[in-house]
Short mmCIF file of C-alpha atoms in Angstrom, two decimals:
data_model
loop_
_atom_site.label_atom_id
_atom_site.label_comp_id
_atom_site.label_asym_id
_atom_site.label_seq_id
_atom_site.Cartn_x
_atom_site.Cartn_y
_atom_site.Cartn_z
CA MET A 75 111.45 89.12 165.60
CA ALA A 76 107.98 88.82 164.13
CA GLU A 77 106.97 85.94 166.37
CA ASN A 78 107.24 87.68 169.72
CA GLY A 79 105.09 90.63 168.68
CA TYR A 80 101.70 89.96 170.20
CA ASP A 81 102.15 87.32 172.86
CA ASP A 82 100.64 89.58 175.42
CA LEU A 83 98.58 92.40 174.02
CA GLU A 84 97.47 93.76 177.36
CA LYS A 85 101.06 94.09 178.52
CA GLN A 86 101.83 95.98 175.32
CA LYS A 87 98.95 98.39 175.90
CA LEU A 88 100.12 99.05 179.41
CA LEU A 89 103.63 99.73 178.13
CA LEU A 90 102.16 102.07 175.53
CA GLN A 91 100.42 104.14 178.18
CA GLN A 92 103.54 104.39 180.31
CA HIS A 93 105.75 105.31 177.40
CA GLU A 94 104.63 108.75 176.38
CA GLU A 95 106.66 109.82 173.37
CA LYS A 96 108.12 113.28 173.56
CA HIS A 97 108.09 114.09 169.87
CA PHE A 98 107.79 117.81 169.40
CA THR A 99 104.50 118.86 167.86
CA SER A 100 104.55 122.62 167.49
CA SER A 101 101.28 124.02 168.75
CA GLU A 102 99.56 125.77 165.88
CA ILE A 103 99.04 128.91 167.94
CA ILE A 104 102.76 129.19 168.65
CA ARG A 105 103.42 128.75 164.93
CA ASP A 106 101.00 131.59 164.16
CA ILE A 107 102.61 133.87 166.76
CA ILE A 108 106.04 133.10 165.29
CA ILE A 109 104.85 133.93 161.74
CA GLY A 110 103.30 137.21 162.87
CA VAL A 111 106.00 138.53 165.23
CA SER A 112 108.82 137.44 162.92
CA ASP A 113 107.45 139.36 159.94
CA GLY A 114 106.26 142.23 162.13
CA LEU A 115 109.73 142.79 163.58
CA THR A 116 111.48 142.52 160.23
CA VAL A 117 109.50 144.40 157.58
CA PRO A 118 108.44 147.63 159.38
CA PHE A 119 111.95 147.77 160.87
CA ALA A 120 113.56 147.54 157.46
CA LEU A 121 111.10 150.00 155.93
CA ALA A 122 111.76 152.58 158.66
CA ALA A 123 115.52 152.12 158.45
CA GLY A 124 115.27 152.35 154.68
CA LEU A 125 113.29 155.58 154.72
CA SER A 126 115.74 157.12 157.20
CA GLY A 127 118.36 156.60 154.48
CA ALA A 128 116.32 158.86 152.17
CA ASN A 129 116.37 162.00 154.36
CA VAL A 130 112.73 161.62 155.40
CA THR A 131 111.44 163.04 158.72
CA SER A 132 110.59 160.86 161.71
CA SER A 133 106.88 161.68 161.39
CA ILE A 134 106.66 160.47 157.76
CA ILE A 135 108.63 157.34 158.66
CA LEU A 136 106.18 156.73 161.50
CA ILE A 137 103.15 157.18 159.20
CA ALA A 138 104.68 154.87 156.60
CA GLY A 139 105.52 152.32 159.31
CA ILE A 140 102.05 152.36 160.86
CA ALA A 141 100.38 152.20 157.44
CA GLU A 142 102.59 149.20 156.63
CA VAL A 143 101.76 147.48 159.92
CA ALA A 144 98.02 147.98 159.31
CA ALA A 145 98.23 146.75 155.71
CA GLY A 146 100.49 143.83 156.63
CA ALA A 147 98.31 142.73 159.56
CA ILE A 148 95.16 142.79 157.42
CA SER A 149 96.83 141.06 154.48
CA MET A 150 98.36 138.34 156.68
CA GLY A 151 95.28 137.95 158.88
CA LEU A 152 92.61 137.94 156.17
CA GLY A 153 94.91 136.04 153.83
CA GLY A 154 95.58 133.43 156.51
CA TYR A 155 91.87 133.12 157.26
CA LEU A 156 90.90 132.63 153.63
CA ALA A 157 93.75 130.16 153.07
CA ALA A 158 92.59 128.07 156.04
CA LYS A 159 88.97 128.29 154.90
CA SER A 160 89.95 127.24 151.38
CA GLU A 161 91.90 124.30 152.85
CA ALA A 162 88.78 123.25 154.81
CA ASP A 163 86.68 123.53 151.63
CA HIS A 164 89.28 121.46 149.77
CA TYR A 165 89.00 118.77 152.45
CA MET A 166 85.21 118.67 152.11
CA ARG A 167 85.39 118.40 148.31
CA GLU A 168 87.91 115.56 148.48
CA LEU A 169 85.86 113.83 151.20
CA LYS A 170 82.78 113.91 148.99
CA ARG A 171 84.71 112.63 145.99
CA GLU A 172 86.29 109.80 147.99
CA GLN A 173 82.87 108.93 149.46
CA GLU A 174 81.38 108.66 145.98
CA GLU A 175 84.26 106.47 144.85
CA ILE A 176 83.81 104.12 147.82
CA ILE A 177 80.15 103.71 146.84
CA SER A 178 80.54 103.55 143.06
CA VAL A 179 83.88 101.70 142.64
CA PRO A 180 84.48 99.90 145.97
CA ASP A 181 86.78 97.26 144.45
CA ILE A 182 89.08 99.88 142.99
CA GLU A 183 89.20 101.77 146.30
CA ALA A 184 89.90 98.53 148.15
CA ALA A 185 92.74 97.77 145.73
CA GLU A 186 94.15 101.28 146.35
CA CYS A 187 93.97 100.58 150.06
CA GLY A 188 96.06 97.45 149.52
CA GLU A 189 98.50 99.38 147.31
CA ILE A 190 99.13 101.84 150.16
CA LEU A 191 100.15 99.04 152.52
CA ALA A 192 102.05 97.20 149.76
CA GLU A 193 104.36 100.24 149.51
CA TYR A 194 105.62 99.32 152.97
CA GLY A 195 106.45 95.77 151.92
CA VAL A 196 103.22 94.25 153.27
CA GLU A 197 102.16 91.18 151.25
CA PRO A 198 98.59 90.77 149.87
CA HIS A 199 97.76 87.90 152.26
CA GLU A 200 98.87 90.13 155.16
CA TYR A 201 96.95 93.27 154.26
CA GLU A 202 93.77 91.60 153.00
CA PRO A 203 92.29 91.23 156.53
CA VAL A 204 92.90 94.96 157.14
CA VAL A 205 91.30 95.94 153.83
CA ASN A 206 88.30 93.72 154.62
CA ALA A 207 88.03 95.29 158.08
CA LEU A 208 87.93 98.74 156.50
CA ARG A 209 85.26 97.66 154.00
CA ARG A 210 83.16 96.48 156.96
CA ASN A 211 82.92 100.07 158.21
CA PRO A 212 82.71 102.65 155.40
CA GLN A 213 83.16 105.59 157.81
CA HIS A 214 86.51 104.26 158.99
CA TRP A 215 87.40 103.32 155.42
CA LEU A 216 86.72 106.88 154.25
CA LYS A 217 88.83 108.34 157.08
CA PHE A 218 91.62 105.88 156.27
CA MET A 219 91.64 106.83 152.57
CA MET A 220 91.59 110.55 153.38
CA LYS A 221 94.62 110.25 155.63
CA PHE A 222 96.65 107.43 154.06
CA GLU A 223 95.91 108.02 150.39
CA LEU A 224 95.52 111.80 150.28
CA GLY A 225 97.30 112.85 153.47
CA LEU A 226 94.41 115.11 154.48
CA GLU A 227 92.99 115.64 157.96
CA LYS A 228 89.82 117.37 159.04
CA LEU A 229 90.26 121.06 159.89
CA ASP A 230 88.38 122.95 162.54
CA PRO A 231 86.70 125.99 160.90
CA MET A 232 87.09 128.06 164.09
CA ARG A 233 90.85 127.49 163.84
CA ALA A 234 90.88 129.54 160.62
CA LEU A 235 89.51 132.60 162.40
CA GLN A 236 91.68 132.11 165.50
CA SER A 237 94.74 131.72 163.29
CA ALA A 238 93.96 134.92 161.37
CA LEU A 239 93.55 136.96 164.55
CA THR A 240 96.67 135.50 166.16
CA ILE A 241 98.83 136.31 163.11
CA ALA A 242 97.41 139.83 162.75
CA ILE A 243 97.81 140.76 166.44
CA SER A 244 101.32 139.27 166.54
CA TYR A 245 102.25 141.27 163.46
CA ILE A 246 101.04 144.51 165.07
CA ILE A 247 102.91 143.80 168.33
CA GLY A 248 106.07 142.86 166.43
CA GLY A 249 105.77 145.90 164.16
CA LEU A 250 105.35 148.45 166.95
CA ILE A 251 108.73 147.56 168.51
CA PRO A 252 110.93 149.00 165.71
CA LEU A 253 108.55 151.96 165.23
CA SER A 254 108.44 153.08 168.87
CA PRO A 255 111.69 155.17 168.71
CA TYR A 256 110.21 157.20 165.83
CA MET A 257 107.41 158.20 168.21
CA ILE A 258 109.97 159.53 170.73
CA PHE A 259 112.79 161.03 168.66
CA PRO A 260 111.75 163.76 166.18
CA VAL A 261 115.09 163.56 164.35
CA ALA A 262 115.15 160.43 162.16
CA LYS A 263 118.92 159.98 162.59
CA ASP A 264 118.53 159.53 166.36
CA ALA A 265 115.41 157.37 166.04
CA VAL A 266 116.99 154.98 163.56
CA ILE A 267 119.89 154.17 165.92
CA ALA A 268 117.50 153.46 168.80
CA SER A 269 115.29 151.42 166.47
CA ILE A 270 118.21 149.29 165.25
CA LEU A 271 119.35 148.61 168.82
CA ILE A 272 116.00 147.58 170.26
CA THR A 273 114.96 145.64 167.16
CA ILE A 274 118.18 143.62 166.95
CA LEU A 275 117.76 142.86 170.66
CA ALA A 276 114.09 141.90 170.10
CA LEU A 277 115.02 139.71 167.11
CA LEU A 278 117.70 137.93 169.16
CA ILE A 279 115.31 137.29 172.07
CA PHE A 280 112.50 136.29 169.75
CA GLY A 281 114.79 133.98 167.73
CA PHE A 282 115.99 132.37 170.95
CA VAL A 283 112.43 131.72 172.19
CA LYS A 284 111.39 130.52 168.72
CA GLY A 285 114.31 128.05 168.66
CA HIS A 286 113.21 126.75 172.04
CA PHE A 287 109.68 126.06 170.74
CA THR A 288 110.60 124.65 167.33
CA GLY A 289 113.28 122.33 168.71
CA GLU A 290 116.17 124.14 167.00
CA GLN A 291 119.29 125.27 168.84
CA PRO A 292 118.13 128.54 170.48
CA PHE A 293 121.42 130.43 169.87
CA LYS A 294 121.54 129.45 166.21
CA SER A 295 117.90 130.46 165.82
CA ALA A 296 118.58 133.83 167.55
CA ILE A 297 121.46 134.63 165.18
CA GLN A 298 119.50 133.55 162.09
CA THR A 299 116.45 135.63 163.01
CA ALA A 300 118.53 138.75 163.68
CA PHE A 301 120.45 138.12 160.45
CA ILE A 302 117.26 138.20 158.33
CA GLY A 303 116.24 141.49 159.94
CA ALA A 304 119.69 142.96 159.36
CA ILE A 305 119.87 141.90 155.71
CA ALA A 306 116.35 143.13 154.98
CA SER A 307 116.94 146.53 156.55
CA ALA A 308 120.36 146.92 154.94
CA ALA A 309 118.79 146.21 151.54
CA ALA A 310 115.92 148.63 152.17
CA TYR A 311 118.38 151.30 153.37
CA SER A 312 120.65 150.92 150.33
CA ILE A 313 117.74 151.04 147.90
CA ALA A 314 116.26 154.11 149.57
CA LYS A 315 119.71 155.79 149.46
CA VAL A 316 119.89 155.20 145.72
CA PHE A 317 116.39 156.58 145.08
CA ARG A 318 116.53 159.35 147.66
CA VAL A 319 115.05 162.80 147.03
CA MET B 179 80.83 93.10 151.05
CA ALA B 180 84.07 91.95 152.65
CA GLU B 181 83.99 88.54 150.96
CA ASN B 182 84.23 89.66 147.33
CA GLY B 183 87.29 91.87 147.91
CA TYR B 184 90.21 89.85 146.64
CA ASP B 185 88.83 87.12 144.39
CA ASP B 186 90.99 88.34 141.57
CA LEU B 187 93.91 90.50 142.61
CA GLU B 188 95.31 90.85 139.10
CA LYS B 189 92.02 92.20 137.81
CA GLN B 190 92.03 94.73 140.64
CA LYS B 191 95.52 95.90 139.79
CA LEU B 192 94.54 96.36 136.17
CA LEU B 193 91.51 98.38 137.25
CA LEU B 194 93.76 100.46 139.48
CA GLN B 195 96.01 101.40 136.60
CA GLN B 196 93.09 102.38 134.36
CA HIS B 197 91.42 104.43 137.05
CA GLU B 198 93.62 107.42 137.55
CA GLU B 199 92.13 109.58 140.28
CA LYS B 200 91.92 113.26 139.52
CA HIS B 201 92.32 114.59 143.04
CA PHE B 202 93.79 118.05 142.95
CA THR B 203 97.31 118.33 144.33
CA SER B 204 98.47 121.91 144.17
CA SER B 205 102.02 122.07 142.87
CA GLU B 206 104.26 123.57 145.52
CA ILE B 207 105.73 126.07 143.08
CA ILE B 208 102.28 127.43 142.25
CA ARG B 209 101.60 127.74 145.97
CA ASP B 210 104.81 129.74 146.42
CA ILE B 211 103.95 132.04 143.50
CA ILE B 212 100.48 132.60 144.99
CA ILE B 213 101.95 133.47 148.42
CA GLY B 214 104.44 135.92 146.89
CA VAL B 215 102.25 137.69 144.34
CA SER B 216 99.28 137.86 146.69
CA ASP B 217 101.24 139.65 149.42
CA GLY B 218 103.23 141.68 146.89
CA LEU B 219 100.09 143.08 145.30
CA THR B 220 98.41 143.83 148.62
CA VAL B 221 100.94 145.32 151.04
CA PRO B 222 102.94 147.78 148.86
CA PHE B 223 99.62 148.83 147.27
CA ALA B 224 98.08 149.57 150.66
CA LEU B 225 101.23 151.31 151.90
CA ALA B 226 101.36 153.57 148.84
CA ALA B 227 97.64 154.37 149.02
CA GLY B 228 98.03 155.01 152.74
CA LEU B 229 100.93 157.42 152.30
CA SER B 230 99.04 159.29 149.60
CA GLY B 231 96.47 160.01 152.32
CA ALA B 232 99.17 161.80 154.34
CA ASN B 233 100.07 164.47 151.73
CA VAL B 234 103.38 162.81 150.87
CA THR B 235 104.98 163.30 147.43
CA SER B 236 105.03 160.57 144.78
CA SER B 237 108.80 160.23 145.06
CA ILE B 238 108.71 159.50 148.80
CA ILE B 239 105.83 157.06 148.28
CA LEU B 240 107.90 155.34 145.61
CA ILE B 241 110.96 155.12 147.89
CA ALA B 242 108.83 153.75 150.74
CA GLY B 243 107.18 151.28 148.38
CA ILE B 244 110.44 150.04 146.89
CA ALA B 245 112.05 149.80 150.35
CA GLU B 246 109.02 147.78 151.50
CA VAL B 247 109.20 145.47 148.48
CA ALA B 248 112.92 144.85 149.09
CA ALA B 249 112.42 144.23 152.82
CA GLY B 250 109.33 142.07 152.26
CA ALA B 251 110.99 139.97 149.55
CA ILE B 252 114.05 139.33 151.72
CA SER B 253 111.98 138.61 154.83
CA MET B 254 109.63 136.24 152.98
CA GLY B 255 112.38 134.63 150.91
CA LEU B 256 114.98 134.15 153.66
CA GLY B 257 112.24 133.40 156.19
CA GLY B 258 110.73 130.80 153.86
CA TYR B 259 114.12 129.24 153.23
CA LEU B 260 114.97 128.98 156.92
CA ALA B 261 111.51 127.63 157.75
CA ALA B 262 111.86 124.90 155.13
CA LYS B 263 115.39 124.10 156.30
CA SER B 264 114.22 123.92 159.91
CA GLU B 265 111.39 121.59 158.81
CA ALA B 266 113.94 119.34 157.08
CA ASP B 267 116.12 119.36 160.24
CA HIS B 268 113.04 118.53 162.32
CA TYR B 269 112.34 115.54 160.06
CA MET B 270 115.91 114.25 160.48
CA ARG B 271 115.76 114.61 164.28
CA GLU B 272 112.43 112.77 164.49
CA LEU B 273 113.70 110.08 162.10
CA LYS B 274 116.70 109.45 164.32
CA ARG B 275 114.53 109.33 167.45
CA GLU B 276 112.03 106.94 165.85
CA GLN B 277 114.91 104.77 164.60
CA GLU B 278 116.34 104.54 168.12
CA GLU B 279 112.91 103.63 169.49
CA ILE B 280 112.46 100.87 166.93
CA ILE B 281 115.80 99.41 168.05
CA SER B 282 115.49 99.95 171.80
CA VAL B 283 111.74 99.43 172.42
CA PRO B 284 110.47 97.45 169.38
CA ASP B 285 107.48 95.97 171.22
CA ILE B 286 106.22 99.40 172.22
CA GLU B 287 106.65 100.70 168.67
CA ALA B 288 104.85 97.62 167.31
CA ALA B 289 101.99 98.23 169.73
CA GLU B 290 101.82 101.87 168.55
CA CYS B 291 101.65 100.60 164.99
CA GLY B 292 98.68 98.45 165.95
CA GLU B 293 97.05 101.39 167.74
CA ILE B 294 97.20 103.42 164.51
CA LEU B 295 95.23 100.76 162.63
CA ALA B 296 92.93 100.09 165.60
CA GLU B 297 91.72 103.70 165.29
CA TYR B 298 90.12 102.66 162.01
CA GLY B 299 88.20 99.80 163.63
CA VAL B 300 90.72 97.13 162.60
CA GLU B 301 90.79 94.24 165.12
CA PRO B 302 94.08 92.96 166.63
CA HIS B 303 93.87 89.62 164.79
CA GLU B 304 93.45 91.56 161.53
CA TYR B 305 96.32 94.03 161.95
CA GLU B 306 98.82 91.66 163.53
CA PRO B 307 100.01 90.28 160.17
CA VAL B 308 100.61 93.84 158.93
CA VAL B 309 102.52 94.78 162.08
CA ASN B 310 104.62 91.62 161.73
CA ALA B 311 105.29 92.44 158.08
CA LEU B 312 106.54 95.88 159.07
CA ARG B 313 108.77 94.41 161.80
CA ARG B 314 110.29 92.16 159.14
CA ASN B 315 111.65 95.23 157.32
CA PRO B 316 112.78 98.01 159.70
CA GLN B 317 113.24 100.52 156.83
CA HIS B 318 109.60 100.21 155.81
CA TRP B 319 108.56 100.18 159.45
CA LEU B 320 110.42 103.45 160.08
CA LYS B 321 108.83 105.08 157.01
CA PHE B 322 105.40 103.87 158.14
CA MET B 323 105.82 105.31 161.65
CA MET B 324 107.15 108.63 160.31
CA LYS B 325 104.20 109.06 158.00
CA PHE B 326 101.31 107.57 159.94
CA GLU B 327 102.29 108.21 163.54
CA LEU B 328 103.96 111.59 163.12
CA GLY B 329 102.52 112.70 159.77
CA LEU B 330 106.00 113.67 158.48
CA GLU B 331 107.38 113.20 154.98
CA LYS B 332 110.93 113.59 153.73
CA LEU B 333 111.70 117.05 152.35
CA ASP B 334 114.04 117.86 149.52
CA PRO B 335 116.64 120.40 150.74
CA MET B 336 116.87 122.03 147.30
CA ARG B 337 113.14 122.71 147.52
CA ALA B 338 113.84 125.09 150.43
CA LEU B 339 116.06 127.29 148.28
CA GLN B 340 113.79 127.10 145.23
CA SER B 341 110.81 127.98 147.40
CA ALA B 342 112.60 131.00 148.90
CA LEU B 343 113.57 132.36 145.47
CA THR B 344 110.10 131.77 144.01
CA ILE B 345 108.39 133.62 146.87
CA ALA B 346 110.85 136.53 146.79
CA ILE B 347 110.67 137.03 143.01
CA SER B 348 106.88 136.72 143.03
CA TYR B 349 106.70 139.32 145.79
CA ILE B 350 108.83 141.75 143.78
CA ILE B 351 106.76 141.24 140.61
CA GLY B 352 103.51 141.62 142.55
CA GLY B 353 104.81 144.69 144.40
CA LEU B 354 105.95 146.57 141.30
CA ILE B 355 102.44 146.60 139.81
CA PRO B 356 100.86 149.00 142.35
CA LEU B 357 104.07 151.10 142.48
CA SER B 358 104.45 151.65 138.72
CA PRO B 359 102.03 154.64 138.54
CA TYR B 360 104.14 156.46 141.16
CA MET B 361 107.06 156.21 138.72
CA ILE B 362 105.01 157.93 136.02
CA PHE B 363 102.83 160.52 137.80
CA PRO B 364 104.75 163.09 139.92
CA VAL B 365 101.54 164.18 141.70
CA ALA B 366 100.56 161.56 144.28
CA LYS B 367 96.82 162.25 143.81
CA ASP B 368 96.98 161.22 140.14
CA ALA B 369 99.25 158.25 140.83
CA VAL B 370 97.05 156.83 143.57
CA ILE B 371 94.00 156.66 141.27
CA ALA B 372 95.97 154.87 138.55
CA SER B 373 97.49 152.57 141.19
CA ILE B 374 94.06 151.64 142.60
CA LEU B 375 92.68 150.89 139.13
CA ILE B 376 95.52 148.68 137.91
CA THR B 377 95.95 146.94 141.28
CA ILE B 378 92.26 146.07 141.69
CA LEU B 379 92.35 144.73 138.11
CA ALA B 380 95.53 142.75 138.87
CA LEU B 381 94.03 141.38 142.11
CA LEU B 382 90.88 140.28 140.25
CA ILE B 383 92.87 138.55 137.49
CA PHE B 384 95.28 137.03 140.01
CA GLY B 385 92.42 135.85 142.27
CA PHE B 386 90.70 134.28 139.27
CA VAL B 387 93.85 132.38 138.20
CA LYS B 388 94.52 131.41 141.83
CA GLY B 389 90.97 130.00 142.16
CA HIS B 390 91.54 127.97 139.01
CA PHE B 391 94.70 126.39 140.46
CA THR B 392 93.47 125.80 144.02
CA GLY B 393 90.16 124.29 142.90
CA GLU B 394 88.04 127.13 144.28
CA GLN B 395 85.38 128.92 142.23
CA PRO B 396 87.47 131.42 140.19
CA PHE B 397 84.96 134.29 140.46
CA LYS B 398 84.61 133.90 144.22
CA SER B 399 88.39 133.79 144.56
CA ALA B 400 88.78 136.92 142.38
CA ILE B 401 86.33 138.90 144.54
CA GLN B 402 87.92 137.67 147.80
CA THR B 403 91.45 138.54 146.68
CA ALA B 404 90.46 142.05 145.54
CA PHE B 405 88.51 142.49 148.79
CA ILE B 406 91.60 141.83 150.95
CA GLY B 407 93.58 144.41 148.95
CA ALA B 408 90.79 146.97 149.23
CA ILE B 409 90.34 146.50 152.99
CA ALA B 410 94.10 146.64 153.64
CA SER B 411 94.58 149.82 151.61
CA ALA B 412 91.49 151.49 153.08
CA ALA B 413 92.83 150.78 156.58
CA ALA B 414 96.30 152.07 155.70
CA TYR B 415 94.79 155.18 154.09
CA SER B 416 92.57 155.94 157.11
CA ILE B 417 95.43 155.47 159.58
CA ALA B 418 97.77 157.67 157.54
CA LYS B 419 95.04 160.35 157.34
CA VAL B 420 94.75 160.35 161.14
CA PHE B 421 98.51 160.63 161.66
CA ARG B 422 99.20 162.93 158.73
CA VAL B 423 101.71 165.76 158.95
#
């Protein structure tokens, strides 16, 4: 098996170009939209349903819902931004540390490099040329250690901001769906029924689309997503009933 | 530089054992606690402060807050569990696909393997022995492709459940801190002041501890965390004021 590997490198490269692998790599923006809409549909929905169980008027439910959507969007958005920024800072700190190690203890770093490949059953005489190639170019060596030793990849700082805005806007859009009936029906009892119907429908559609993008079975994903919303709102409703005024 | 690399492999290995790198790797449980407490402190706090801006009684604020905590904990917990489970399913699907490719188009997969190392400036004659070593052991080869081509690592299914419970419990604990004054003071105006004071204090302490664990500057992290809470609650308060009954 090992012998026929590189008889014709050019042919291999050609094959490689033709053969485009269709592994699913979820776009990060889609992931952010999913996080935002999913939480936005569930939590304000459950809060509104819960409050309707405590004999509260539609207008107070609406205020509570909108206040929650605002707080949730800011917390998720700003929180997401700072988390991404802190991840980027973490990368830079580790990069600097690894850089210093390559300069101050190159033999140890080279041995670590070999250890990484040895984990995959590669013998010292087989990985030595690769380790030497990396030592030839410290920039490549550094990148190799960051990815293969630490599993870290460079983050785009603009992504942090984009991610924060995407999550926040998605949360607001998701959150306004269950709240919209409370804007129309002044009696909470009527509004809650309309809210349950449109939100369960929205959760099913959203779960289906989400399943399509994440590579899960769309129907299973639809049921699961609606199930979380149902459980959360049932719990909020029961608790509010217990504590009601 | 490249010549002195492997004169004495045993010496290198000894050095490697002595030199334990102190790169920070955030424990996943700590990350889950941070996610839960951070959101738990912020959102119910902002919701309660917001409602107090709409002339709502302490008891309704408390019901809304508790309903939100229940809904948020279930949404985050169940959502986290299903996300982790879907990630584990994704890994298994990709593993199967990669396995099939190794069997059906081994030369293409071997060329891809070479391409990965070529990105780091390693020449074909240098990486060929490594590629051949991987082809010798398909299990190692598969693991190598999963990690270095797709960047995927095997997930423990029990981790999904543990993660869900950790996030949910942390959210509840975080959420009860800003709500506790509403249990004590019947007048919302008094409760909101007490809630702001203890929550800002809790956010500062929590941000400080979080900074310590994530490798950020603890004081910077404390200020940032309290800032998110303040912005979220100010927004919720302003919106509730506008919509108030």
